[in-house]
Structures are given as structure tokens and as C-alpha cells.
Amino acid sequence: MAKFEVELKKIVDDSYEIEIGYGLADVLMQDIKNGLVSSVRKFAVVTDSNVEPLYAVPIMEKLKAAGYQADLFSFEAGEKSKTRGTKAMIEDAMLSAGYRRDCCVIAVGGGVVTDLSGFTAGTFGRGVPFINYATTLLAAADASVGGKTAVDTPLATNLIGLFNQPKKVYLDLDSWKTLPRREISSGMAETIKHACMADEAFFEYLETHLEEILRIEREPCEYMAQKNCQIKYHVVMKDERESGLREILNLGHTVGRAIETVSDYRLLHGEAVSIGLVAEAHLSRRMGYLTDGDVDRITALLLRAGLPVRIPDDIDREELVQKLYTDKKVRDGKLRFVVQSRIGGIVQFGENVYATPVDEDTARKIIEEI
């Protein structure tokens, strides 16, 4: 019997820049002209039905005016579109339009768009470059940074996907001014999560400046965007592939993602995460890590942001408990939760271990509490 060693050791630099500013479409164009994606001349602009007329069409037109081939690939807005079917639809449309390995994907939109686009780019032609142009507060806080891309299935969310880093991320704060108030509130949930898990001073800043942020005032929004990127960067830099530390970014998501799915996505992602943050604050208090005062502060800030803090009455509690088992942190059939040690801190349960098993009865009691 013969053996042959295939050596494929390599060093990969997936570093990229996040640019925070206003009206960044022209900056994007200049970067492309300056070789952001080398000599690529064909751009697939992927977006959803809400963002298409506001930002995606103008970006496509700028690309065409500069002499590039650009086509728009749009789908119905909403979490329900983040599926394998939508991904296949985009891929088939790109193939029909003549796109091959010599193209770049530009994601223009919120978290659903960036998740789908990054996943599509990672598999199309076995991998083509992509750029994120984030147009929501939620995407700026979470989805556009870190390289996690995925789709949802009827059984679970975000379990079909890959890690794929963009060439650059643009956070256009002007786009926040066109968001409905509900979308702004939804985006605040991921921001409050970041403060809860990593930065008490940032939590205090949000307590002081929340109303200014909700009015989309320039200075506090710029500061918030920078802090979100800094907090997530410091986690992702140490654990890009979610082997340990990166699990802390799932604070509030064990219950949150389950609620989002069981509600048939009537709740926005941030609204579901908000309820999840309250649930896990209750769990942390039950375990002796948070005080009553801590839980009250977290709940009060979420309420001020216009977010729900209780599970809606029409959601079946037992169905919700069982849906917890589809969470990606589950190991050997056991529920695992990220737990706050205080406002601005996470409990570490061992070397590179940041989630702990929680029995089903305890999880059920927490769900009954809220």
C-alpha cells in the first residue's frame, strides 16, 4: 500500500478595513478603481426589495457609469428570505447573466443581505471576493463584521454556512436616517448586547445618550458604531472560527433565536435578542452572577430602546423550550448558555470555555419567568 503526502500549508491574510462615514458610495467606487478587488470588472450587486431603490440601484448605476459590468440581484426583504432557496435563486441568476469566477459580489443592505451574499460569494465558482455595504444599524453592529455567513432552515437558524471574510466593509451612517423606528430599535439590541458582555462604561454611555442615538444624532452614532466594531473585532481577532471565546457574541441568542423562529419571524432579530438578553440575565441572576439591580438596569435600557422584554403571549412556551435544542452551542444533546458575570463581563467556565450546560427544567423556569 502506498501513501502520498499532500502538503497544503499556507498563511492566509484575511485582514480587511471597516470604513465608517456618510454617503460612502463614492468612497466605494474610488476603492474599486484603486484595486480593492484587483482587476475585477464584473460586479453582482445583491440586495433586498427595501434597500434596492434607496442604495443598491444608485451603486449599480455608478459602477456602470465607471465602465464596469454590474447587475442587480434582489430578493424579498425579511428573515424569511434567508434560505437555501434564495441563495440558489441568486446563484442561478448570476450564472444566467454570465457571471463566473471573474466577478465580485457587493452586498448592499442589512444582516440578511450580508449573510446571504457572503455565503453565496464563498461558494460561487468555489469562492469569489465580496464587499459589504451595510445600510442598517443591526448590520453595522453585528452582521457585517466577523465573516460568519449562513442561511436558515425550517429546523434551525444559521447552521448552514461558512466563515468568509469580506474585502472591505462600509458602514454608511446616512442610511440609518431612512430606517423605520422599529428597525433602529432592533439594531440597538446587538449594541446593548456588546455593552453587556464586554464594556460597562459603554453600557453607561448608552444609558446616558440613548435618546440622542435613537434620533440618529451624528456624534453619539459615530461613537456607537466605532465601539461596536472595536468590541466585536477584539473577540473575532482572537477566535475567528468560534472555537471558544467567540461564543460570547451569542449572549442573548440561545433564547432569542428560538423565539425568532417560533414566532415565524414576526419578531425582528433584535426584538428576539432583546427578550433573549432578559432571559439570560434572569439565568445569570439565578446562578448568582447578576444582582437584581443589574437585571433591572438591563431590562430598563432595552425598554427605553423600544424593545420587548417579555415573551409574547401567543408563543407556545413548550415549543420554545424544544426549539432551544437547535441552537449551535448545543453539545451532546445538552443546552449551553453564555452567562454574564456582571454588566460588562462574561463568566469563563474553564480554559477557552465561555458557555455552560443548563438543564431543561432550569431553562423552562427562566422562560416561564418572562
mmCIF file of C-alpha atoms in Angstrom:
data_model
loop_
_atom_site.group_PDB
_atom_site.id
_atom_site.type_symbol
_atom_site.label_atom_id
_atom_site.label_comp_id
_atom_site.label_asym_id
_atom_site.label_seq_id
_atom_site.Cartn_x
_atom_site.Cartn_y
_atom_site.Cartn_z
ATOM 1 C CA MET A 1 0.000 0.000 0.000
ATOM 2 C CA ALA A 2 1.396 3.419 -0.999
ATOM 3 C CA LYS A 3 0.901 6.758 0.704
ATOM 4 C CA PHE A 4 1.437 10.212 -0.731
ATOM 5 C CA GLU A 5 1.553 13.305 1.467
ATOM 6 C CA VAL A 6 -0.254 16.322 0.031
ATOM 7 C CA GLU A 7 1.260 19.373 1.726
ATOM 8 C CA LEU A 8 -1.007 22.413 1.597
ATOM 9 C CA LYS A 9 0.294 24.505 4.465
ATOM 10 C CA LYS A 10 -0.232 28.189 3.860
ATOM 11 C CA ILE A 11 -0.545 31.530 5.584
ATOM 12 C CA VAL A 12 -3.733 33.421 4.758
ATOM 13 C CA ASP A 13 -4.194 37.129 5.435
ATOM 14 C CA ASP A 14 -7.930 37.828 5.636
ATOM 15 C CA SER A 15 -7.496 41.313 7.095
ATOM 16 C CA TYR A 16 -9.923 43.968 5.930
ATOM 17 C CA GLU A 17 -10.905 47.548 6.655
ATOM 18 C CA ILE A 18 -14.153 48.859 8.093
ATOM 19 C CA GLU A 19 -14.953 52.393 6.978
ATOM 20 C CA ILE A 20 -17.488 54.381 8.991
ATOM 21 C CA GLY A 21 -18.873 57.525 7.409
ATOM 22 C CA TYR A 22 -21.645 59.201 5.469
ATOM 23 C CA GLY A 23 -22.677 58.714 1.835
ATOM 24 C CA LEU A 24 -19.921 56.181 1.201
ATOM 25 C CA ALA A 25 -20.960 55.067 -2.312
ATOM 26 C CA ASP A 26 -18.371 57.345 -3.899
ATOM 27 C CA VAL A 27 -15.709 56.043 -1.500
ATOM 28 C CA LEU A 28 -16.634 52.514 -2.557
ATOM 29 C CA MET A 29 -16.240 53.476 -6.216
ATOM 30 C CA GLN A 30 -12.855 55.061 -5.631
ATOM 31 C CA ASP A 31 -11.655 51.997 -3.725
ATOM 32 C CA ILE A 32 -12.699 49.722 -6.587
ATOM 33 C CA LYS A 33 -10.879 51.932 -9.084
ATOM 34 C CA ASN A 34 -7.809 51.782 -6.846
ATOM 35 C CA GLY A 35 -7.761 47.974 -6.923
ATOM 36 C CA LEU A 36 -9.759 46.887 -3.861
ATOM 37 C CA VAL A 37 -10.654 43.680 -5.703
ATOM 38 C CA SER A 38 -7.685 43.667 -8.081
ATOM 39 C CA SER A 39 -8.693 43.722 -11.750
ATOM 40 C CA VAL A 40 -12.296 42.525 -11.369
ATOM 41 C CA ARG A 41 -14.637 44.206 -13.875
ATOM 42 C CA LYS A 42 -17.919 42.393 -13.143
ATOM 43 C CA PHE A 43 -19.989 43.135 -10.038
ATOM 44 C CA ALA A 44 -23.063 41.322 -8.769
ATOM 45 C CA VAL A 45 -24.962 43.767 -6.560
ATOM 46 C CA VAL A 46 -27.068 41.706 -4.133
ATOM 47 C CA THR A 47 -29.796 43.430 -2.146
ATOM 48 C CA ASP A 48 -33.378 43.144 -0.911
ATOM 49 C CA SER A 49 -36.620 44.771 -2.017
ATOM 50 C CA ASN A 50 -36.461 47.504 0.645
ATOM 51 C CA VAL A 51 -32.891 48.610 0.002
ATOM 52 C CA GLU A 52 -32.927 48.156 -3.778
ATOM 53 C CA PRO A 53 -34.271 51.599 -4.802
ATOM 54 C CA LEU A 54 -32.542 53.521 -1.998
ATOM 55 C CA TYR A 55 -28.939 52.366 -2.241
ATOM 56 C CA ALA A 56 -28.423 49.317 -4.468
ATOM 57 C CA VAL A 57 -29.640 50.843 -7.735
ATOM 58 C CA PRO A 58 -27.523 54.027 -7.287
ATOM 59 C CA ILE A 59 -24.428 51.899 -6.566
ATOM 60 C CA MET A 60 -25.101 49.741 -9.625
ATOM 61 C CA GLU A 61 -25.514 52.844 -11.787
ATOM 62 C CA LYS A 62 -22.246 54.299 -10.503
ATOM 63 C CA LEU A 63 -20.479 51.049 -11.406
ATOM 64 C CA LYS A 64 -21.909 51.086 -14.911
ATOM 65 C CA ALA A 65 -21.048 54.746 -15.390
ATOM 66 C CA ALA A 66 -17.448 53.910 -14.477
ATOM 67 C CA GLY A 67 -17.303 51.271 -17.212
ATOM 68 C CA TYR A 68 -17.839 48.124 -15.125
ATOM 69 C CA GLN A 69 -20.388 45.395 -15.776
ATOM 70 C CA ALA A 70 -22.919 45.453 -12.947
ATOM 71 C CA ASP A 71 -26.205 43.645 -12.444
ATOM 72 C CA LEU A 72 -28.747 43.741 -9.653
ATOM 73 C CA PHE A 73 -29.873 40.565 -7.864
ATOM 74 C CA SER A 74 -32.704 41.315 -5.450
ATOM 75 C CA PHE A 75 -34.965 39.245 -3.201
ATOM 76 C CA GLU A 76 -37.926 39.889 -0.914
ATOM 77 C CA ALA A 77 -36.862 41.697 2.270
ATOM 78 C CA GLY A 78 -37.047 39.854 5.581
ATOM 79 C CA GLU A 79 -35.538 36.987 7.556
ATOM 80 C CA LYS A 80 -37.857 34.517 5.796
ATOM 81 C CA SER A 81 -35.797 35.035 2.639
ATOM 82 C CA LYS A 82 -32.538 33.915 4.272
ATOM 83 C CA THR A 83 -32.822 30.390 2.876
ATOM 84 C CA ARG A 84 -31.026 27.914 0.649
ATOM 85 C CA GLY A 85 -33.735 28.562 -1.919
ATOM 86 C CA THR A 86 -32.948 32.278 -2.111
ATOM 87 C CA LYS A 87 -29.235 31.527 -2.336
ATOM 88 C CA ALA A 88 -29.870 29.117 -5.222
ATOM 89 C CA MET A 89 -32.041 31.715 -6.942
ATOM 90 C CA ILE A 90 -29.245 34.305 -6.757
ATOM 91 C CA GLU A 91 -26.655 31.797 -7.975
ATOM 92 C CA ASP A 92 -28.802 30.714 -10.929
ATOM 93 C CA ALA A 93 -29.476 34.335 -11.871
ATOM 94 C CA MET A 94 -25.770 35.158 -11.723
ATOM 95 C CA LEU A 95 -24.919 32.172 -13.913
ATOM 96 C CA SER A 96 -27.615 33.151 -16.418
ATOM 97 C CA ALA A 97 -26.184 36.666 -16.556
ATOM 98 C CA GLY A 98 -22.762 35.299 -17.455
ATOM 99 C CA TYR A 99 -21.062 35.618 -14.070
ATOM 100 C CA ARG A 100 -18.217 33.222 -13.428
ATOM 101 C CA ARG A 101 -15.097 33.242 -11.248
ATOM 102 C CA ASP A 102 -14.004 36.664 -12.524
ATOM 103 C CA CYS A 103 -16.604 38.597 -10.521
ATOM 104 C CA CYS A 104 -17.152 40.259 -7.156
ATOM 105 C CA VAL A 105 -20.306 40.292 -5.025
ATOM 106 C CA ILE A 106 -21.336 43.577 -3.394
ATOM 107 C CA ALA A 107 -23.843 43.122 -0.574
ATOM 108 C CA VAL A 108 -25.973 46.247 -0.117
ATOM 109 C CA GLY A 109 -28.336 46.010 2.839
ATOM 110 C CA GLY A 110 -28.784 44.651 6.329
ATOM 111 C CA GLY A 111 -27.852 41.411 8.033
ATOM 112 C CA VAL A 112 -29.972 39.109 5.870
ATOM 113 C CA VAL A 113 -28.356 40.545 2.737
ATOM 114 C CA THR A 114 -24.797 40.372 4.070
ATOM 115 C CA ASP A 115 -25.289 36.821 5.392
ATOM 116 C CA LEU A 116 -26.726 35.551 2.103
ATOM 117 C CA SER A 117 -24.236 37.441 -0.053
ATOM 118 C CA GLY A 118 -21.198 36.316 1.911
ATOM 119 C CA PHE A 119 -22.345 32.685 1.768
ATOM 120 C CA THR A 120 -23.065 32.964 -1.959
ATOM 121 C CA ALA A 121 -19.671 34.540 -2.650
ATOM 122 C CA GLY A 122 -17.941 31.812 -0.650
ATOM 123 C CA THR A 123 -19.352 29.014 -2.810
ATOM 124 C CA PHE A 124 -19.914 30.651 -6.219
ATOM 125 C CA GLY A 125 -17.126 29.493 -8.518
ATOM 126 C CA ARG A 126 -15.619 27.924 -5.374
ATOM 127 C CA GLY A 127 -15.134 31.402 -3.981
ATOM 128 C CA VAL A 128 -15.208 34.962 -5.308
ATOM 129 C CA PRO A 129 -14.463 38.210 -3.425
ATOM 130 C CA PHE A 130 -17.244 40.184 -1.781
ATOM 131 C CA ILE A 131 -17.802 43.604 -0.227
ATOM 132 C CA ASN A 132 -20.310 44.563 2.460
ATOM 133 C CA TYR A 133 -22.119 47.906 2.209
ATOM 134 C CA ALA A 134 -24.192 47.892 5.408
ATOM 135 C CA THR A 135 -27.335 50.017 5.482
ATOM 136 C CA THR A 136 -28.848 49.130 8.863
ATOM 137 C CA LEU A 137 -27.833 49.731 12.449
ATOM 138 C CA LEU A 138 -28.169 45.994 13.093
ATOM 139 C CA ALA A 139 -25.774 45.090 10.284
ATOM 140 C CA ALA A 140 -23.340 47.752 11.464
ATOM 141 C CA ALA A 141 -23.382 46.291 14.976
ATOM 142 C CA ASP A 142 -23.270 42.639 14.058
ATOM 143 C CA ALA A 143 -23.744 41.010 10.677
ATOM 144 C CA SER A 144 -21.237 42.954 8.572
ATOM 145 C CA VAL A 145 -18.299 42.280 10.910
ATOM 146 C CA GLY A 146 -16.692 38.919 11.620
ATOM 147 C CA GLY A 147 -17.140 36.841 8.486
ATOM 148 C CA LYS A 148 -19.914 34.495 9.675
ATOM 149 C CA THR A 149 -22.287 33.813 6.791
ATOM 150 C CA ALA A 150 -25.224 31.418 6.740
ATOM 151 C CA VAL A 151 -28.824 30.665 5.856
ATOM 152 C CA ASP A 152 -31.751 29.460 7.935
ATOM 153 C CA THR A 153 -33.638 26.194 7.560
ATOM 154 C CA PRO A 154 -37.045 25.160 8.939
ATOM 155 C CA LEU A 155 -35.239 23.305 11.743
ATOM 156 C CA ALA A 156 -32.569 25.817 12.767
ATOM 157 C CA THR A 157 -31.054 29.214 12.085
ATOM 158 C CA ASN A 158 -27.529 29.889 10.832
ATOM 159 C CA LEU A 159 -26.358 26.258 10.913
ATOM 160 C CA ILE A 160 -25.743 26.056 7.149
ATOM 161 C CA GLY A 161 -22.960 28.428 6.171
ATOM 162 C CA LEU A 162 -19.272 29.203 6.276
ATOM 163 C CA PHE A 163 -16.701 31.682 7.541
ATOM 164 C CA ASN A 164 -15.896 34.100 4.737
ATOM 165 C CA GLN A 165 -14.221 37.466 5.229
ATOM 166 C CA PRO A 166 -15.101 40.448 3.012
ATOM 167 C CA LYS A 167 -12.605 42.616 1.181
ATOM 168 C CA LYS A 168 -13.964 45.696 2.949
ATOM 169 C CA VAL A 169 -16.970 46.808 4.999
ATOM 170 C CA TYR A 170 -18.674 50.180 4.602
ATOM 171 C CA LEU A 171 -20.934 51.444 7.389
ATOM 172 C CA ASP A 172 -22.943 54.259 5.826
ATOM 173 C CA LEU A 173 -24.487 56.111 8.756
ATOM 174 C CA ASP A 174 -26.589 58.232 6.384
ATOM 175 C CA SER A 175 -28.633 55.114 5.672
ATOM 176 C CA TRP A 176 -29.785 54.963 9.292
ATOM 177 C CA LYS A 177 -31.858 58.105 8.700
ATOM 178 C CA THR A 178 -34.092 56.192 6.279
ATOM 179 C CA LEU A 179 -34.782 53.325 8.688
ATOM 180 C CA PRO A 180 -38.184 52.888 10.378
ATOM 181 C CA ARG A 181 -38.037 53.431 14.142
ATOM 182 C CA ARG A 182 -38.682 49.732 14.721
ATOM 183 C CA GLU A 183 -35.539 48.836 12.719
ATOM 184 C CA ILE A 184 -33.473 51.322 14.703
ATOM 185 C CA SER A 185 -34.681 49.761 17.951
ATOM 186 C CA SER A 186 -33.933 46.296 16.601
ATOM 187 C CA GLY A 187 -30.373 47.343 15.832
ATOM 188 C CA MET A 188 -29.892 48.614 19.358
ATOM 189 C CA ALA A 189 -30.295 45.105 20.773
ATOM 190 C CA GLU A 190 -26.941 43.918 19.400
ATOM 191 C CA THR A 191 -25.315 47.132 20.630
ATOM 192 C CA ILE A 192 -26.691 46.651 24.150
ATOM 193 C CA LYS A 193 -25.526 43.025 23.970
ATOM 194 C CA HIS A 194 -21.972 44.182 23.224
ATOM 195 C CA ALA A 195 -22.043 46.520 26.212
ATOM 196 C CA CYS A 196 -23.491 43.818 28.488
ATOM 197 C CA MET A 197 -20.804 41.311 27.617
ATOM 198 C CA ALA A 198 -17.696 43.460 27.313
ATOM 199 C CA ASP A 199 -17.836 47.111 28.374
ATOM 200 C CA GLU A 200 -19.647 48.546 31.385
ATOM 201 C CA ALA A 201 -18.518 52.081 30.510
ATOM 202 C CA PHE A 202 -20.165 51.688 27.097
ATOM 203 C CA PHE A 203 -23.338 50.456 28.810
ATOM 204 C CA GLU A 204 -23.312 53.627 30.932
ATOM 205 C CA TYR A 205 -22.762 55.706 27.779
ATOM 206 C CA LEU A 206 -25.840 54.114 26.213
ATOM 207 C CA GLU A 207 -27.850 54.831 29.362
ATOM 208 C CA THR A 208 -26.853 58.494 29.099
ATOM 209 C CA HIS A 209 -27.106 59.022 25.327
ATOM 210 C CA LEU A 210 -29.789 56.576 24.199
ATOM 211 C CA GLU A 211 -32.351 59.186 23.142
ATOM 212 C CA GLU A 212 -29.727 61.031 21.054
ATOM 213 C CA ILE A 213 -28.819 57.773 19.323
ATOM 214 C CA LEU A 214 -32.472 56.991 18.596
ATOM 215 C CA ARG A 215 -32.716 60.449 16.985
ATOM 216 C CA ILE A 216 -29.683 59.475 14.845
ATOM 217 C CA GLU A 217 -27.591 62.367 16.107
ATOM 218 C CA ARG A 218 -24.178 62.367 14.493
ATOM 219 C CA GLU A 219 -21.643 62.250 17.341
ATOM 220 C CA PRO A 220 -23.200 59.522 19.526
ATOM 221 C CA CYS A 221 -23.990 57.367 16.473
ATOM 222 C CA GLU A 222 -20.386 57.607 15.252
ATOM 223 C CA TYR A 223 -19.116 56.690 18.702
ATOM 224 C CA MET A 224 -21.544 53.773 18.963
ATOM 225 C CA ALA A 225 -20.567 52.420 15.543
ATOM 226 C CA GLN A 226 -16.875 52.572 16.438
ATOM 227 C CA LYS A 227 -17.407 50.865 19.806
ATOM 228 C CA ASN A 228 -19.447 48.075 18.227
ATOM 229 C CA CYS A 229 -16.675 47.405 15.723
ATOM 230 C CA GLN A 230 -13.955 47.552 18.387
ATOM 231 C CA ILE A 231 -15.733 45.155 20.740
ATOM 232 C CA LYS A 232 -16.538 42.613 18.055
ATOM 233 C CA TYR A 233 -13.078 42.939 16.460
ATOM 234 C CA HIS A 234 -11.290 42.123 19.707
ATOM 235 C CA VAL A 235 -13.338 38.936 20.022
ATOM 236 C CA VAL A 236 -13.130 37.841 16.378
ATOM 237 C CA MET A 237 -9.399 38.578 16.188
ATOM 238 C CA LYS A 238 -8.778 36.052 18.983
ATOM 239 C CA ASP A 239 -11.265 33.426 17.794
ATOM 240 C CA GLU A 240 -12.282 33.777 14.155
ATOM 241 C CA ARG A 241 -13.756 30.267 13.888
ATOM 242 C CA GLU A 242 -15.781 30.250 17.128
ATOM 243 C CA SER A 243 -13.719 27.605 18.910
ATOM 244 C CA GLY A 244 -14.293 29.221 22.300
ATOM 245 C CA LEU A 245 -14.218 32.945 23.054
ATOM 246 C CA ARG A 246 -16.389 33.940 20.108
ATOM 247 C CA GLU A 247 -19.314 32.156 21.721
ATOM 248 C CA ILE A 248 -19.721 35.188 23.984
ATOM 249 C CA LEU A 249 -21.166 37.019 20.973
ATOM 250 C CA ASN A 250 -24.122 34.641 21.357
ATOM 251 C CA LEU A 251 -25.212 36.282 24.605
ATOM 252 C CA GLY A 252 -28.999 36.521 24.382
ATOM 253 C CA HIS A 253 -29.134 34.396 21.238
ATOM 254 C CA THR A 254 -29.934 30.967 22.702
ATOM 255 C CA VAL A 255 -33.424 32.066 23.680
ATOM 256 C CA GLY A 256 -33.515 34.920 21.153
ATOM 257 C CA ARG A 257 -33.015 32.819 18.043
ATOM 258 C CA ALA A 258 -35.534 30.261 19.301
ATOM 259 C CA ILE A 259 -38.151 32.997 19.840
ATOM 260 C CA GLU A 260 -37.428 34.461 16.422
ATOM 261 C CA THR A 261 -38.054 31.101 14.759
ATOM 262 C CA VAL A 262 -41.099 30.086 16.818
ATOM 263 C CA SER A 263 -42.685 33.488 16.139
ATOM 264 C CA ASP A 264 -42.349 32.697 12.411
ATOM 265 C CA TYR A 265 -40.150 35.794 12.195
ATOM 266 C CA ARG A 266 -42.924 38.172 13.210
ATOM 267 C CA LEU A 267 -40.347 39.476 15.668
ATOM 268 C CA LEU A 268 -37.311 41.186 14.188
ATOM 269 C CA HIS A 269 -33.925 39.717 15.054
ATOM 270 C CA GLY A 270 -33.096 42.464 17.541
ATOM 271 C CA GLU A 271 -36.503 42.215 19.199
ATOM 272 C CA ALA A 272 -35.993 38.487 19.749
ATOM 273 C CA VAL A 273 -32.426 39.033 21.005
ATOM 274 C CA SER A 274 -33.722 41.640 23.458
ATOM 275 C CA ILE A 275 -36.026 39.057 25.053
ATOM 276 C CA GLY A 276 -33.134 36.605 24.995
ATOM 277 C CA LEU A 277 -30.901 39.079 26.829
ATOM 278 C CA VAL A 278 -33.527 39.408 29.570
ATOM 279 C CA ALA A 279 -33.859 35.616 29.783
ATOM 280 C CA GLU A 280 -30.126 35.138 30.151
ATOM 281 C CA ALA A 281 -29.932 37.985 32.667
ATOM 282 C CA HIS A 282 -32.504 36.086 34.743
ATOM 283 C CA LEU A 283 -30.417 32.934 34.361
ATOM 284 C CA SER A 284 -27.265 34.791 35.449
ATOM 285 C CA ARG A 285 -29.094 36.102 38.498
ATOM 286 C CA ARG A 286 -30.370 32.606 39.317
ATOM 287 C CA MET A 287 -26.764 31.358 39.130
ATOM 288 C CA GLY A 288 -25.588 34.128 41.470
ATOM 289 C CA TYR A 289 -23.661 36.265 38.991
ATOM 290 C CA LEU A 290 -26.011 39.233 38.438
ATOM 291 C CA THR A 291 -27.844 41.227 41.092
ATOM 292 C CA ASP A 292 -31.485 42.284 40.969
ATOM 293 C CA GLY A 293 -30.212 45.780 40.228
ATOM 294 C CA ASP A 294 -28.178 44.549 37.249
ATOM 295 C CA VAL A 295 -31.190 42.778 35.778
ATOM 296 C CA ASP A 296 -33.338 45.871 36.291
ATOM 297 C CA ARG A 297 -30.758 48.106 34.541
ATOM 298 C CA ILE A 298 -30.501 45.797 31.540
ATOM 299 C CA THR A 299 -34.285 45.494 31.267
ATOM 300 C CA ALA A 300 -34.792 49.250 31.635
ATOM 301 C CA LEU A 301 -32.290 50.082 28.891
ATOM 302 C CA LEU A 302 -33.900 47.630 26.484
ATOM 303 C CA LEU A 303 -37.333 49.099 27.226
ATOM 304 C CA ARG A 304 -36.054 52.642 26.651
ATOM 305 C CA ALA A 305 -34.696 51.477 23.296
ATOM 306 C CA GLY A 306 -38.228 50.447 22.324
ATOM 307 C CA LEU A 307 -37.546 46.729 22.584
ATOM 308 C CA PRO A 308 -39.714 43.924 24.030
ATOM 309 C CA VAL A 309 -38.555 42.279 27.244
ATOM 310 C CA ARG A 310 -41.217 39.592 27.639
ATOM 311 C CA ILE A 311 -42.147 36.592 25.520
ATOM 312 C CA PRO A 312 -45.354 37.347 23.577
ATOM 313 C CA ASP A 313 -48.423 35.528 24.891
ATOM 314 C CA ASP A 314 -49.092 33.803 21.550
ATOM 315 C CA ILE A 315 -45.764 31.939 21.602
ATOM 316 C CA ASP A 316 -46.053 28.354 22.839
ATOM 317 C CA ARG A 317 -43.639 28.044 25.782
ATOM 318 C CA GLU A 318 -43.083 24.312 25.393
ATOM 319 C CA GLU A 319 -42.398 24.637 21.680
ATOM 320 C CA LEU A 320 -39.912 27.355 22.572
ATOM 321 C CA VAL A 321 -38.127 25.100 25.082
ATOM 322 C CA GLN A 322 -37.746 22.374 22.476
ATOM 323 C CA LYS A 323 -36.517 24.870 19.863
ATOM 324 C CA LEU A 324 -33.606 25.725 22.192
ATOM 325 C CA TYR A 325 -32.068 22.403 21.190
ATOM 326 C CA THR A 326 -31.457 23.675 17.642
ATOM 327 C CA ASP A 327 -29.000 26.258 18.998
ATOM 328 C CA LYS A 328 -25.494 25.835 17.588
ATOM 329 C CA LYS A 329 -23.968 25.811 21.095
ATOM 330 C CA VAL A 330 -25.723 22.542 21.978
ATOM 331 C CA ARG A 331 -23.192 19.774 22.680
ATOM 332 C CA ASP A 332 -24.050 16.092 23.125
ATOM 333 C CA GLY A 333 -27.731 16.988 23.289
ATOM 334 C CA LYS A 334 -27.241 19.426 26.182
ATOM 335 C CA LEU A 335 -28.322 23.058 26.226
ATOM 336 C CA ARG A 336 -25.469 25.529 26.761
ATOM 337 C CA PHE A 337 -25.773 29.207 27.673
ATOM 338 C CA VAL A 338 -23.407 32.169 27.728
ATOM 339 C CA VAL A 339 -23.695 33.783 31.175
ATOM 340 C CA GLN A 340 -22.954 37.324 32.323
ATOM 341 C CA SER A 341 -20.698 37.739 35.352
ATOM 342 C CA ARG A 342 -21.719 41.381 35.669
ATOM 343 C CA ILE A 343 -22.661 44.212 33.334
ATOM 344 C CA GLY A 344 -19.658 44.295 31.041
ATOM 345 C CA GLY A 345 -18.370 40.770 31.751
ATOM 346 C CA ILE A 346 -18.896 37.121 30.836
ATOM 347 C CA VAL A 347 -18.296 34.070 33.024
ATOM 348 C CA GLN A 348 -15.409 31.870 31.896
ATOM 349 C CA PHE A 349 -16.075 28.269 32.906
ATOM 350 C CA GLY A 350 -12.685 26.806 32.003
ATOM 351 C CA GLU A 351 -9.809 27.228 29.600
ATOM 352 C CA ASN A 352 -11.386 28.702 26.451
ATOM 353 C CA VAL A 353 -14.870 27.714 27.708
ATOM 354 C CA TYR A 354 -17.471 30.504 27.749
ATOM 355 C CA ALA A 355 -20.782 28.621 27.794
ATOM 356 C CA THR A 356 -22.134 26.249 30.403
ATOM 357 C CA PRO A 357 -24.642 23.385 30.305
ATOM 358 C CA VAL A 358 -28.097 24.270 31.651
ATOM 359 C CA ASP A 359 -30.678 21.568 32.297
ATOM 360 C CA GLU A 360 -34.018 21.735 30.530
ATOM 361 C CA ASP A 361 -36.023 22.308 33.722
ATOM 362 C CA THR A 362 -33.970 25.402 34.555
ATOM 363 C CA ALA A 363 -34.364 26.729 31.020
ATOM 364 C CA ARG A 364 -38.114 26.122 31.255
ATOM 365 C CA LYS A 365 -38.330 28.042 34.562
ATOM 366 C CA ILE A 366 -36.477 31.011 33.047
ATOM 367 C CA ILE A 367 -38.842 31.051 30.085
ATOM 368 C CA GLU A 368 -41.824 30.925 32.449
ATOM 369 C CA GLU A 369 -40.411 33.904 34.398
ATOM 370 C CA ILE A 370 -40.512 36.190 31.375
#
